[in-house]
Short mmCIF file of C-alpha atoms in Angstrom, two decimals:
data_model
loop_
_atom_site.label_atom_id
_atom_site.label_comp_id
_atom_site.label_asym_id
_atom_site.label_seq_id
_atom_site.Cartn_x
_atom_site.Cartn_y
_atom_site.Cartn_z
CA MET O 1 -60.80 -34.97 -77.97
CA ASP O 2 -62.75 -31.93 -76.76
CA LEU O 3 -65.53 -32.51 -74.22
CA ASP O 4 -67.53 -29.37 -74.97
CA GLU O 5 -67.34 -30.01 -78.71
CA THR O 6 -68.57 -33.59 -78.25
CA LEU O 7 -71.59 -32.51 -76.24
CA ARG O 8 -72.32 -29.63 -78.62
CA GLU O 9 -72.47 -32.07 -81.51
CA LEU O 10 -74.85 -34.28 -79.52
CA ARG O 11 -77.18 -31.36 -78.87
CA GLN O 12 -77.09 -30.35 -82.54
CA ALA O 13 -77.86 -33.91 -83.66
CA ALA O 14 -80.72 -34.36 -81.21
CA VAL O 15 -82.49 -30.98 -81.35
CA PRO O 16 -84.75 -30.31 -83.17
CA ALA O 17 -84.52 -33.25 -85.56
CA PHE O 18 -85.03 -35.95 -82.92
CA ALA O 19 -86.30 -34.21 -79.77
CA ASP O 20 -87.55 -30.84 -78.59
CA ALA O 21 -85.06 -30.71 -75.73
CA VAL O 22 -81.98 -32.56 -74.52
CA PHE O 23 -80.45 -32.36 -71.04
CA ILE O 24 -77.00 -33.80 -70.36
CA HIS O 25 -75.86 -34.76 -66.86
CA LEU O 26 -72.21 -35.78 -66.35
CA ALA O 27 -70.55 -37.51 -63.42
CA ASP O 28 -68.80 -35.11 -61.06
CA PRO O 29 -65.93 -35.72 -61.14
CA LEU O 30 -65.67 -37.56 -64.44
CA PRO O 31 -63.93 -40.92 -63.85
CA VAL O 32 -60.47 -41.58 -65.29
CA GLY O 33 -58.82 -44.95 -65.81
CA THR O 34 -60.18 -48.33 -64.73
CA GLU O 35 -60.26 -48.03 -60.94
CA ARG O 36 -63.66 -47.66 -59.36
CA SER O 37 -64.18 -44.96 -56.78
CA ALA O 38 -65.81 -45.74 -53.44
CA ALA O 39 -67.46 -42.30 -53.40
CA PRO O 40 -71.17 -42.17 -54.34
CA LEU O 41 -72.03 -41.15 -57.89
CA VAL O 42 -73.00 -37.49 -58.33
CA LEU O 43 -74.49 -36.15 -61.57
CA ARG O 44 -74.44 -32.46 -62.48
CA LEU O 45 -76.27 -30.77 -65.33
CA HIS O 46 -73.59 -29.92 -67.86
CA SER O 47 -75.57 -28.48 -70.77
CA ALA O 48 -79.05 -28.33 -72.31
CA GLU O 49 -80.65 -27.47 -75.62
CA ARG O 50 -84.28 -26.53 -76.32
CA ALA O 51 -85.90 -26.17 -79.73
CA VAL O 52 -87.13 -22.69 -80.55
CA PRO O 53 -90.72 -22.98 -81.89
CA SER O 54 -91.13 -21.56 -85.37
CA ALA O 55 -94.18 -19.50 -86.34
CA PRO O 56 -97.18 -21.90 -86.64
CA HIS O 57 -99.14 -22.40 -89.84
CA ALA O 58 -102.76 -21.34 -89.93
CA ASP O 59 -103.95 -24.95 -89.94
CA SER O 60 -101.69 -26.01 -87.06
CA ALA O 61 -103.54 -26.62 -83.84
CA SER O 62 -100.69 -28.44 -82.13
CA TYR O 63 -98.60 -25.31 -81.63
CA ALA O 64 -101.05 -23.89 -79.09
CA ASP O 65 -101.03 -27.17 -77.23
CA ALA O 66 -97.23 -27.17 -77.16
CA ALA O 67 -97.12 -23.62 -75.82
CA SER O 68 -99.68 -24.45 -73.13
CA SER O 69 -97.65 -27.50 -72.02
CA PRO O 70 -94.05 -26.29 -71.67
CA LEU O 71 -91.29 -28.87 -71.25
CA PRO O 72 -90.22 -29.37 -67.61
CA GLU O 73 -86.95 -28.23 -66.10
CA VAL O 74 -84.37 -30.74 -64.86
CA ALA O 75 -82.38 -31.02 -61.67
CA GLN O 76 -79.00 -29.28 -61.54
CA ARG O 77 -77.53 -31.91 -59.21
CA VAL O 78 -78.58 -35.54 -58.83
CA GLU O 79 -77.33 -38.16 -56.38
CA PRO O 80 -78.70 -41.52 -57.56
CA GLY O 81 -79.30 -43.73 -54.54
CA GLY O 82 -77.59 -47.10 -54.64
CA GLY O 83 -80.88 -48.98 -54.58
CA GLY O 84 -82.98 -46.43 -56.48
CA ARG O 85 -84.52 -46.86 -59.91
CA LEU O 86 -82.22 -44.28 -61.55
CA ALA O 87 -79.15 -46.13 -60.26
CA GLU O 88 -80.59 -49.36 -61.71
CA LEU O 89 -81.09 -47.73 -65.13
CA LEU O 90 -77.54 -46.35 -65.08
CA ARG O 91 -76.10 -49.75 -64.23
CA ASP O 92 -78.20 -51.42 -66.94
CA GLY O 93 -76.94 -48.94 -69.54
CA ARG O 94 -79.88 -49.21 -71.95
CA PRO O 95 -82.19 -46.30 -72.85
CA ALA O 96 -85.69 -46.47 -71.38
CA PHE O 97 -88.95 -44.54 -71.71
CA GLY O 98 -89.75 -42.31 -68.81
CA ASP O 99 -93.35 -43.54 -68.58
CA ALA O 100 -92.37 -47.23 -68.56
CA PRO O 101 -93.59 -49.15 -65.48
CA GLY O 102 -91.40 -48.42 -62.46
CA ASN O 103 -89.44 -45.56 -64.06
CA ALA O 104 -91.38 -42.71 -62.43
CA PRO O 105 -88.91 -42.47 -59.48
CA ALA O 106 -85.98 -42.18 -61.91
CA VAL O 107 -87.76 -39.39 -63.79
CA ALA O 108 -88.53 -37.68 -60.49
CA GLU O 109 -84.81 -37.71 -59.57
CA LEU O 110 -83.81 -36.13 -62.89
CA LEU O 111 -86.49 -33.44 -63.00
CA ALA O 112 -86.14 -30.26 -61.01
CA ALA O 113 -87.06 -30.34 -57.34
CA GLY O 114 -90.72 -29.56 -56.69
CA THR O 115 -91.90 -30.77 -60.11
CA ASP O 116 -94.48 -33.54 -60.17
CA PRO O 117 -93.44 -35.82 -63.04
CA PRO O 118 -96.81 -37.26 -63.96
CA GLY O 119 -98.43 -33.83 -64.16
CA ALA O 120 -95.43 -32.09 -65.74
CA LEU O 121 -95.03 -34.56 -68.63
CA PRO O 122 -97.64 -35.02 -71.36
CA PRO O 123 -98.97 -38.57 -71.66
CA GLY O 124 -97.19 -41.13 -73.85
CA HIS O 125 -93.58 -41.93 -74.66
CA ARG O 126 -92.27 -38.37 -74.55
CA LEU O 127 -89.17 -38.80 -72.36
CA ILE O 128 -86.17 -41.10 -72.86
CA ILE O 129 -83.43 -41.66 -70.29
CA ALA O 130 -80.22 -42.73 -72.10
CA PRO O 131 -77.26 -43.59 -69.81
CA LEU O 132 -73.74 -42.65 -70.93
CA HIS O 133 -71.54 -45.72 -70.38
CA GLY O 134 -67.78 -45.65 -70.90
CA SER O 135 -65.55 -48.70 -71.01
CA HIS O 136 -65.43 -49.03 -67.23
CA HIS O 137 -67.60 -46.31 -65.70
CA VAL O 138 -70.91 -44.51 -65.90
CA MET O 139 -70.07 -41.13 -67.45
CA GLY O 140 -73.55 -39.58 -67.06
CA THR O 141 -76.98 -39.60 -68.64
CA VAL O 142 -78.95 -37.91 -71.44
CA VAL O 143 -82.61 -36.95 -71.12
CA LEU O 144 -84.52 -36.52 -74.41
CA LEU O 145 -87.93 -34.83 -74.42
CA ARG O 146 -90.71 -34.30 -76.97
CA GLY O 147 -93.64 -31.91 -76.67
CA THR O 148 -97.26 -32.57 -77.58
CA HIS O 149 -96.96 -30.91 -80.98
CA ARG O 150 -95.08 -33.89 -82.43
CA PRO O 151 -95.48 -37.70 -82.37
CA VAL O 152 -94.38 -39.69 -79.35
CA PHE O 153 -91.14 -41.70 -79.29
CA THR O 154 -91.28 -45.21 -80.73
CA GLY O 155 -89.29 -48.38 -80.16
CA ASP O 156 -87.04 -47.46 -83.10
CA ASP O 157 -86.33 -44.14 -81.39
CA LEU O 158 -84.85 -46.06 -78.46
CA LEU O 159 -82.29 -47.51 -80.91
CA VAL O 160 -81.47 -44.00 -82.14
CA ALA O 161 -81.08 -42.78 -78.55
CA SER O 162 -78.83 -45.76 -77.83
CA GLN O 163 -76.57 -44.88 -80.77
CA LEU O 164 -76.41 -41.22 -79.75
CA ALA O 165 -75.57 -42.17 -76.16
CA THR O 166 -72.92 -44.73 -77.19
CA HIS O 167 -71.03 -42.33 -79.47
CA THR O 168 -71.32 -39.53 -76.91
CA ALA O 169 -70.01 -41.73 -74.09
CA LEU O 170 -67.00 -42.78 -76.15
CA GLY O 171 -66.30 -39.14 -77.03
CA VAL O 172 -66.60 -38.06 -73.39
CA GLN O 173 -64.28 -40.86 -72.29
CA LYS O 174 -61.69 -39.92 -74.93
CA ALA O 175 -61.87 -36.26 -73.95
CA VAL O 176 -61.42 -37.11 -70.26
CA MET O 177 -58.46 -39.42 -70.93
CA TYR O 178 -56.88 -36.89 -73.26
CA GLY O 179 -57.36 -34.06 -70.78
CA HIS O 180 -55.86 -36.18 -68.01
CA GLU O 181 -52.83 -37.18 -70.09
CA ALA O 182 -52.31 -33.60 -71.30
CA ALA O 183 -52.48 -32.29 -67.72
CA VAL O 184 -49.97 -34.88 -66.51
CA ALA O 185 -47.64 -34.20 -69.45
CA ASP O 186 -47.95 -30.45 -68.98
CA THR O 187 -47.15 -30.77 -65.26
CA LEU O 188 -44.26 -33.10 -66.08
CA GLN O 189 -42.83 -30.68 -68.60
CA HIS O 190 -43.18 -27.64 -66.33
CA THR O 191 -41.45 -29.40 -63.44
CA MET O 192 -38.57 -30.31 -65.75
CA LEU O 193 -38.08 -26.74 -66.95
CA PRO O 194 -35.90 -24.50 -64.74
CA SER O 195 -37.93 -22.84 -62.00
CA SER O 196 -35.62 -19.82 -62.20
CA LEU O 197 -32.60 -18.69 -64.16
CA PRO O 198 -29.17 -18.14 -62.60
CA GLU O 199 -27.80 -14.61 -62.24
CA PRO O 200 -24.14 -14.90 -63.29
CA THR O 201 -21.98 -11.82 -63.48
CA GLY O 202 -21.52 -10.38 -66.95
CA ILE O 203 -24.79 -11.54 -68.51
CA ARG O 204 -28.52 -10.95 -68.04
CA LEU O 205 -31.07 -13.64 -68.79
CA ALA O 206 -34.81 -13.87 -69.39
CA SER O 207 -37.02 -16.67 -70.67
CA ARG O 208 -40.56 -17.61 -71.59
CA TYR O 209 -42.38 -20.88 -72.16
CA LEU O 210 -45.67 -20.78 -74.07
CA PRO O 211 -47.67 -24.06 -74.24
CA ALA O 212 -49.32 -25.10 -77.47
CA SER O 213 -52.99 -24.44 -78.03
CA LYS O 214 -55.58 -26.76 -76.51
CA THR O 215 -55.91 -28.70 -79.75
CA ALA O 216 -52.27 -29.90 -79.58
CA GLN O 217 -50.69 -32.14 -76.99
CA VAL O 218 -47.75 -31.03 -74.90
CA GLY O 219 -44.36 -31.08 -76.58
CA GLY O 220 -40.74 -31.57 -75.53
CA ASP O 221 -39.38 -28.00 -75.71
CA TRP O 222 -36.85 -26.92 -73.09
CA TYR O 223 -34.26 -24.27 -72.30
CA ASP O 224 -31.53 -23.95 -69.72
CA ALA O 225 -28.74 -21.68 -68.50
CA ILE O 226 -25.88 -23.38 -66.61
CA PRO O 227 -23.01 -21.53 -64.86
CA LEU O 228 -19.58 -22.88 -65.80
CA PRO O 229 -16.12 -22.39 -64.29
CA GLY O 230 -14.53 -19.03 -64.99
CA ASN O 231 -17.83 -17.11 -64.83
CA ARG O 232 -18.84 -18.54 -68.19
CA VAL O 233 -22.40 -19.67 -68.79
CA ALA O 234 -23.87 -22.34 -71.06
CA LEU O 235 -27.06 -21.37 -72.91
CA ILE O 236 -29.18 -24.25 -74.22
CA VAL O 237 -32.46 -24.59 -76.06
CA GLY O 238 -33.84 -27.86 -77.42
CA ASP O 239 -36.92 -29.60 -78.74
CA VAL O 240 -37.88 -33.28 -78.71
CA MET O 241 -39.94 -34.23 -81.74
CA GLY O 242 -43.54 -35.24 -81.10
CA HIS O 243 -46.33 -34.24 -78.75
CA SER O 244 -47.03 -36.63 -75.90
CA MET O 245 -46.14 -37.48 -72.36
CA THR O 246 -43.30 -39.57 -73.78
CA SER O 247 -41.86 -36.48 -75.49
CA ALA O 248 -41.94 -34.59 -72.20
CA ALA O 249 -40.25 -37.49 -70.38
CA ILE O 250 -37.52 -37.79 -73.04
CA MET O 251 -37.02 -34.03 -72.82
CA GLY O 252 -36.40 -34.35 -69.07
CA GLN O 253 -33.83 -37.08 -69.61
CA LEU O 254 -31.98 -35.14 -72.32
CA ARG O 255 -31.95 -31.99 -70.20
CA THR O 256 -30.43 -33.95 -67.31
CA ILE O 257 -27.78 -35.39 -69.64
CA VAL O 258 -26.93 -31.90 -70.92
CA GLN O 259 -26.55 -30.61 -67.36
CA THR O 260 -24.19 -33.48 -66.55
CA LEU O 261 -22.12 -32.90 -69.68
CA ALA O 262 -22.01 -29.16 -69.03
CA GLY O 263 -20.52 -29.89 -65.60
CA LEU O 264 -17.57 -31.53 -67.37
CA ASP O 265 -16.91 -28.22 -69.15
CA LEU O 266 -16.76 -29.81 -72.60
CA PRO O 267 -16.88 -27.69 -75.77
CA PRO O 268 -20.32 -27.46 -77.43
CA ASN O 269 -19.56 -29.91 -80.24
CA GLU O 270 -18.47 -32.60 -77.74
CA VAL O 271 -21.56 -31.99 -75.61
CA LEU O 272 -23.79 -32.57 -78.64
CA HIS O 273 -21.76 -35.64 -79.64
CA HIS O 274 -22.22 -37.30 -76.23
CA LEU O 275 -25.87 -36.19 -76.10
CA ASP O 276 -26.41 -37.87 -79.48
CA GLU O 277 -24.90 -41.11 -78.17
CA GLN O 278 -27.08 -41.07 -75.06
CA ALA O 279 -30.21 -40.29 -77.09
CA GLN O 280 -29.61 -43.38 -79.23
CA ARG O 281 -29.51 -45.48 -76.06
CA LEU O 282 -32.95 -44.11 -75.16
CA GLY O 283 -34.31 -45.46 -78.45
CA SER O 284 -34.03 -44.82 -82.15
CA ASP O 285 -37.51 -43.31 -82.31
CA HIS O 286 -36.57 -40.28 -80.23
CA ILE O 287 -35.24 -37.39 -82.32
CA ALA O 288 -34.44 -33.95 -80.89
CA THR O 289 -32.83 -30.70 -81.94
CA CYS O 290 -30.52 -28.72 -79.69
CA LEU O 291 -28.47 -25.55 -79.80
CA TYR O 292 -25.65 -25.25 -77.23
CA ALA O 293 -23.68 -22.04 -76.67
CA ILE O 294 -21.02 -20.96 -74.15
CA TYR O 295 -20.56 -17.28 -73.36
CA ASP O 296 -17.31 -16.04 -71.81
CA PRO O 297 -17.83 -12.57 -70.29
CA ILE O 298 -14.10 -12.04 -69.79
CA SER O 299 -12.95 -12.71 -73.36
CA HIS O 300 -16.28 -11.46 -74.81
CA ARG O 301 -16.50 -14.55 -77.00
CA LEU O 302 -19.31 -16.95 -77.87
CA LEU O 303 -18.76 -20.61 -78.74
CA MET O 304 -21.73 -22.37 -80.31
CA ALA O 305 -22.75 -25.68 -81.93
CA ASN O 306 -26.05 -26.69 -83.48
CA ALA O 307 -27.83 -30.04 -83.88
CA GLY O 308 -30.60 -29.43 -86.40
CA HIS O 309 -32.11 -26.52 -84.44
CA PRO O 310 -33.40 -23.20 -85.84
CA PRO O 311 -30.55 -20.64 -85.88
CA ALA O 312 -30.04 -18.10 -83.11
CA VAL O 313 -30.57 -14.40 -83.73
CA LEU O 314 -28.08 -11.82 -82.41
CA LEU O 315 -29.57 -8.39 -81.80
CA HIS O 316 -26.75 -5.84 -81.78
CA GLU O 317 -26.76 -2.76 -79.59
CA ASP O 318 -27.29 -0.50 -82.63
CA GLY O 319 -30.53 -2.36 -83.48
CA ARG O 320 -29.15 -4.55 -86.26
CA ALA O 321 -30.44 -8.15 -86.08
CA GLU O 322 -28.27 -10.96 -87.44
CA VAL O 323 -29.12 -14.61 -88.01
CA LEU O 324 -26.02 -16.51 -86.87
CA GLY O 325 -24.74 -18.83 -89.57
CA ILE O 326 -23.84 -21.85 -87.46
CA PRO O 327 -23.68 -25.16 -89.37
CA PRO O 328 -26.99 -26.82 -88.43
CA GLY O 329 -25.78 -30.40 -88.29
CA ALA O 330 -28.16 -33.34 -87.93
CA PRO O 331 -30.68 -33.74 -85.10
CA ILE O 332 -29.84 -35.53 -81.88
CA GLY O 333 -30.56 -39.25 -82.11
CA VAL O 334 -29.57 -39.73 -85.76
CA GLY O 335 -26.13 -41.06 -84.87
CA GLY O 336 -22.77 -40.95 -86.62
CA VAL O 337 -22.85 -37.17 -87.07
CA VAL O 338 -19.91 -34.80 -86.59
CA PHE O 339 -20.86 -31.52 -84.90
CA GLU O 340 -18.86 -28.33 -85.32
CA SER O 341 -18.22 -25.57 -82.78
CA VAL O 342 -18.01 -22.02 -84.12
CA GLU O 343 -16.43 -19.18 -82.14
CA MET O 344 -17.47 -15.57 -82.64
CA ALA O 345 -17.39 -12.20 -80.94
CA ALA O 346 -20.06 -11.46 -78.32
CA PRO O 347 -20.17 -7.63 -78.28
CA THR O 348 -21.09 -5.91 -75.05
CA GLY O 349 -24.74 -4.81 -75.16
CA ALA O 350 -25.76 -7.38 -77.78
CA THR O 351 -28.66 -9.78 -77.09
CA LEU O 352 -28.74 -13.43 -78.11
CA VAL O 353 -32.22 -14.80 -78.88
CA LEU O 354 -32.64 -18.59 -78.71
CA TYR O 355 -36.00 -20.22 -79.43
CA THR O 356 -37.74 -23.39 -80.58
CA ASP O 357 -39.44 -23.88 -83.93
CA GLY O 358 -42.91 -23.15 -82.57
CA LEU O 359 -42.01 -19.45 -82.71
CA VAL O 360 -41.14 -19.41 -86.42
CA GLU O 361 -42.95 -22.35 -88.00
CA SER O 362 -46.66 -22.92 -88.57
CA ARG O 363 -48.96 -24.56 -91.08
CA ASP O 364 -48.67 -21.49 -93.29
CA THR O 365 -45.00 -20.57 -92.70
CA ASP O 366 -41.83 -22.63 -93.19
CA ILE O 367 -38.89 -22.26 -90.82
CA GLY O 368 -36.73 -20.24 -93.22
CA SER O 369 -39.43 -17.63 -93.82
CA GLY O 370 -40.30 -17.58 -90.13
CA VAL O 371 -36.70 -16.97 -89.06
CA GLU O 372 -36.34 -14.10 -91.51
CA ALA O 373 -39.65 -12.61 -90.34
CA LEU O 374 -38.40 -12.83 -86.73
CA ARG O 375 -35.14 -11.09 -87.67
CA VAL O 376 -37.02 -8.28 -89.43
CA ARG O 377 -39.37 -7.81 -86.47
CA LEU O 378 -36.49 -7.64 -84.00
CA GLN O 379 -34.53 -5.22 -86.15
CA SER O 380 -37.50 -2.90 -86.69
CA THR O 381 -39.06 -2.86 -83.23
CA ALA O 382 -36.73 -4.20 -80.53
CA ARG O 383 -34.04 -1.51 -80.45
CA GLY O 384 -35.72 0.63 -77.81
CA LEU O 385 -36.62 -2.30 -75.52
CA ALA O 386 -34.09 -2.01 -72.71
CA SER O 387 -35.60 -4.76 -70.55
CA LEU O 388 -35.17 -8.40 -71.52
CA GLU O 389 -38.53 -9.19 -69.92
CA VAL O 390 -40.21 -6.65 -72.18
CA LEU O 391 -38.28 -8.04 -75.16
CA CYS O 392 -39.57 -11.57 -74.44
CA ASP O 393 -43.13 -10.32 -74.19
CA HIS O 394 -42.64 -8.36 -77.40
CA VAL O 395 -41.34 -11.40 -79.30
CA LEU O 396 -44.29 -13.55 -78.21
CA GLY O 397 -46.70 -10.67 -78.78
CA THR O 398 -45.83 -10.63 -82.48
CA LEU O 399 -47.33 -14.09 -82.97
CA GLY O 400 -50.29 -13.98 -85.29
CA PRO O 401 -53.75 -15.16 -84.27
CA GLY O 402 -54.79 -18.73 -84.81
CA THR O 403 -54.14 -22.19 -83.46
CA ARG O 404 -50.54 -23.10 -82.58
CA ASP O 405 -49.48 -26.67 -83.11
CA ASP O 406 -46.29 -26.54 -81.04
CA ASP O 407 -44.93 -25.19 -77.78
CA ILE O 408 -42.55 -22.24 -77.72
CA ALA O 409 -39.44 -22.02 -75.56
CA LEU O 410 -37.64 -18.66 -75.63
CA LEU O 411 -34.32 -17.76 -73.97
CA THR O 412 -32.71 -14.33 -74.29
CA ALA O 413 -29.24 -13.34 -73.04
CA ARG O 414 -27.78 -9.83 -72.98
CA PHE O 415 -24.00 -9.69 -72.94
CA GLU O 416 -22.56 -7.26 -70.39
CA GLY O 417 -19.05 -8.69 -70.06
CA PHE O 418 -16.40 -8.04 -67.47
CA PRO O 419 -14.59 -4.71 -67.26
CA PRO O 420 -10.88 -5.37 -67.96
CA ASP O 421 -9.77 -3.56 -64.80
CA SER O 422 -11.67 -6.11 -62.67
CA VAL O 423 -9.72 -9.12 -63.95
CA GLY O 424 -6.25 -10.37 -63.12
CA TYR O 425 -5.00 -13.27 -65.27
CA TRP O 426 -1.56 -14.92 -65.19
CA PHE O 427 0.12 -18.10 -66.47
CA LEU O 428 2.66 -19.60 -64.09
CA ALA O 429 5.22 -22.32 -64.70
CA PRO O 430 5.00 -25.17 -62.15
CA HIS O 431 8.18 -25.01 -60.04
CA PRO O 432 8.97 -24.62 -56.30
CA MET O 433 8.91 -20.80 -56.47
CA THR O 434 5.46 -20.58 -58.11
CA ALA O 435 3.53 -20.21 -54.85
CA GLY O 436 5.60 -17.17 -53.84
CA GLN O 437 5.12 -15.62 -57.27
CA ALA O 438 1.35 -16.18 -57.01
CA ARG O 439 1.29 -14.46 -53.60
CA ARG O 440 3.07 -11.38 -54.96
CA LEU O 441 0.72 -11.10 -57.96
CA THR O 442 -2.30 -11.48 -55.69
CA ARG O 443 -1.03 -8.82 -53.29
CA ARG O 444 -0.47 -6.29 -56.08
CA ALA O 445 -3.92 -6.89 -57.62
CA LEU O 446 -5.78 -6.54 -54.32
CA ARG O 447 -3.96 -3.33 -53.43
CA ARG O 448 -4.72 -1.93 -56.86
CA TRP O 449 -8.41 -2.67 -56.25
CA GLY O 450 -8.35 -1.17 -52.77
CA LEU O 451 -8.93 -4.51 -51.06
CA GLU O 452 -6.10 -4.38 -48.54
CA ALA O 453 -8.31 -6.02 -45.91
CA LEU O 454 -8.38 -9.21 -47.98
CA VAL O 455 -4.66 -9.41 -48.73
CA ASP O 456 -3.57 -11.74 -45.93
CA PRO O 457 -6.32 -14.40 -46.11
CA THR O 458 -6.31 -14.35 -49.93
CA GLU O 459 -2.52 -14.76 -50.13
CA LEU O 460 -2.71 -17.71 -47.76
CA MET O 461 -5.45 -19.50 -49.70
CA VAL O 462 -3.81 -18.78 -53.09
CA SER O 463 -0.54 -20.17 -51.77
CA GLU O 464 -2.19 -23.41 -50.58
CA ILE O 465 -4.07 -24.03 -53.83
CA VAL O 466 -1.13 -23.14 -56.10
CA THR O 467 1.19 -25.38 -54.07
CA ASN O 468 -1.20 -28.28 -54.55
CA ALA O 469 -1.46 -27.55 -58.31
CA VAL O 470 2.33 -27.47 -58.70
CA ARG O 471 2.58 -30.99 -57.25
CA PHE O 472 0.50 -32.48 -60.06
CA ALA O 473 0.75 -30.08 -63.03
CA SER O 474 2.90 -30.95 -66.03
CA ARG O 475 2.20 -27.73 -67.96
CA PRO O 476 1.86 -24.06 -66.95
CA LEU O 477 -1.05 -23.39 -64.63
CA SER O 478 -3.21 -20.27 -64.58
CA LEU O 479 -4.20 -17.92 -61.77
CA ARG O 480 -7.19 -15.68 -62.25
CA LEU O 481 -8.71 -13.09 -59.91
CA LEU O 482 -12.16 -11.67 -60.60
CA ARG O 483 -13.65 -8.70 -58.75
CA THR O 484 -17.45 -8.54 -58.91
CA ASP O 485 -19.81 -8.45 -55.95
CA VAL O 486 -17.36 -10.98 -54.49
CA LEU O 487 -13.67 -11.65 -54.93
CA ARG O 488 -13.19 -14.91 -56.83
CA CYS O 489 -9.90 -16.74 -57.30
CA GLU O 490 -9.43 -19.61 -59.78
CA VAL O 491 -6.39 -21.85 -60.20
CA THR O 492 -6.40 -24.10 -63.28
CA ASP O 493 -3.96 -26.92 -64.04
CA ASP O 494 -3.82 -29.90 -66.41
CA SER O 495 -4.20 -32.62 -63.77
CA PRO O 496 -7.62 -34.28 -63.56
CA GLN O 497 -7.03 -35.25 -59.91
CA VAL O 498 -9.50 -33.14 -57.89
CA PRO O 499 -8.39 -32.34 -54.31
CA ARG O 500 -10.63 -33.57 -51.51
CA MET O 501 -10.77 -32.14 -48.04
CA ARG O 502 -9.78 -34.69 -45.40
CA GLN O 503 -9.09 -34.74 -41.68
CA PRO O 504 -5.29 -35.00 -41.21
CA GLY O 505 -3.76 -36.86 -38.29
CA LEU O 506 -1.53 -35.25 -35.68
CA GLY O 507 1.60 -36.52 -37.40
CA ASP O 508 0.57 -35.79 -40.99
CA GLU O 509 2.57 -33.17 -42.86
CA SER O 510 -0.13 -32.50 -45.49
CA GLY O 511 -3.89 -32.28 -45.76
CA ARG O 512 -4.40 -28.99 -43.89
CA GLY O 513 -4.45 -26.64 -46.90
CA LEU O 514 -8.08 -27.20 -47.85
CA GLN O 515 -9.02 -27.07 -44.16
CA LEU O 516 -7.71 -23.49 -44.13
CA VAL O 517 -9.50 -22.65 -47.37
CA ASN O 518 -12.73 -24.06 -45.98
CA GLN O 519 -12.41 -21.91 -42.86
CA LEU O 520 -11.43 -18.64 -44.58
CA ALA O 521 -13.45 -18.67 -47.81
CA LEU O 522 -17.07 -17.70 -48.22
CA ARG O 523 -17.36 -20.79 -50.45
CA TRP O 524 -15.01 -22.91 -52.52
CA GLY O 525 -15.03 -25.87 -54.89
CA ALA O 526 -13.15 -27.96 -57.42
CA THR O 527 -14.39 -28.80 -60.93
CA ARG O 528 -13.02 -31.14 -63.57
CA VAL O 529 -12.78 -29.59 -67.04
CA SER O 530 -11.75 -31.05 -70.38
CA SER O 531 -8.18 -29.78 -69.95
CA GLY O 532 -7.75 -30.69 -66.26
CA LYS O 533 -9.40 -29.06 -63.24
CA VAL O 534 -10.25 -25.72 -61.69
CA VAL O 535 -10.02 -25.07 -57.94
CA TRP O 536 -11.71 -21.85 -56.86
CA PHE O 537 -12.78 -19.91 -53.82
CA GLU O 538 -14.77 -16.74 -53.16
CA GLN O 539 -14.58 -14.07 -50.49
CA LYS O 540 -17.04 -11.41 -49.51
CA ILE O 541 -15.81 -7.91 -50.36
CA PRO O 542 -16.06 -5.77 -47.22
CA SER O 543 -18.21 -2.65 -47.40
CA LYS O 544 -16.30 0.61 -47.23
#
C-alpha cells in the first residue's frame, strides 16, 4: 500500500544480488483508474540504488576493471516519443536486453543526456529494460545494470527481471489506488466536518480533528455543536466503525440526520432513538457510536445520552477531573435499543471533554485504561490551562509515539452560563388579558436593565407574538427575555402550528403582526420543539 516501501523492496531485492545498479522511472503523474490520458507519457527518475564495491581479494583482477568502467548515469526526465523504440518496448511490456538489435535508441533515451550508450556500456548483456505495466496503464520502467566484474545477464535473468517488474507494477498500482481513495475519503470527511464552531452565549467551544497515521485509512469520526432554542447548545461526537470512503460517507449522512433531529429540539435519548432507526435504513453493516449532550446556560444543567461511545470527562474549575457515568447503551445501528437521558449539574467554569476512541484506545491500551489515563492527565496537568485551544493541544500532545490506527475527534466546551440578573422568565395563562400582562413585565425588565430606548418596539412585538400564542395555546405559555450582546425575546406555547408571515389584503383584520416584527426586529424566527413551538426575535442593544 506504500509506494516508497514497494520501490525500496525492489531495490533491496535487485542490488547487489541480481544487479550492480537499478534505476526506477515512474510515470508523471502516475495514472489512476481505467481511463487513458491524451497527454504524452512522461517518465521521471524516482529512485536508484548502486552496489558499494567491497574490498577486492588479492587474486581478483575484475575489481580494477569494474572501477575503471563505472556504470553510466540515467536521465532524470524522459519523454518517450510515440513512434520511438522506448515507446515500443513500454507498449510491449516485456523485458529486453539493452544491446539487443534496435534497442540502442531506447537505451539512449534512458541514459543521461550527453552519454554515448555504446561507449558508456561494457559489451554484452549488461543492461535490461523492464517495463512496469499495471492493469490498464504503463506505470514506468526499471533499468538493471551489471558491471564488468560479474557475468553478463542470461535469458533466465530476463525471467527474473520480468517477475520483479510484475510484482513491482502491481504494488505501485495498489499504492496509487490506495493513495487516491485515501485522499478522496480524507477530503470527503473534512468537508463534512464543521468548518467552524458557533459562538453561542454562555459557552466557549474548541475542537480538533487528527487524522490517522498513513498506514490506516480514513475513518468516520465527527463532532458538532448546534445552537438550539433558548440559547441552549447541542454537543455531539460520534464515530462510524471502519476505515474507508464508505465510512466517511455514512458519517456525513448520520451527521446530517443528527442536525435535522436537533432542529426538532428532541431530548438526547429520542435523538439517538431516531438516529438508530435511520442508521438501520442505511444498512445493517453500518455501526456507529454517538454521544449527544444538551447544555442549558440559563439553568446550568446538562442533559446527556450515550450510544456505545467512550464516556465524557468533566474537568471542574478546581482541577478535579470526573468521568461521567452515563449508561453507555448499544451502538447506533443495532436496533431495538432503549436509550436513557441523564440530567446533571453543569457548574460554571467546568469544561466538558468529548472525544472518539482513537484518543484512548490503541493496540496496547484498552478503552477503560485509556479513559482513566486521560482523566489522570487532565486532573494533573490541565488546571492551569485557561484557553480551550491550549487545552486541546495539550490533550493531543499527551499521545504517545507510534502508529495510530484511528482518527481522533475532540470537542471541548467550557460552561460560562448566564448571569441571573440578565434573564427574565415568566409563565402566563392563555386568556384575553395575557398580552397586556406580557407588555407590563417586558417594560419593567427593560427599565431595570437600563434599556428604555427599546421599551416601545419590544412591547409592540411581544404583544403581537403573545396574542398569536394565546389563540392556539391550551396550556400556560412562557415569556423569556435574555440580555446578552443583543436583547432576545422568546415566547413558547404548546401548539405545533408555526406562524408564517404573509401579505394581508386591504380588508384583512389579521396577518400584520409578523409584518411588524419583521420590520422592527434585527432578526426573528419560529422553531418547532417537542412540546410545541418557540417564536423569538432579537434586537440590537444601543450603545450608551
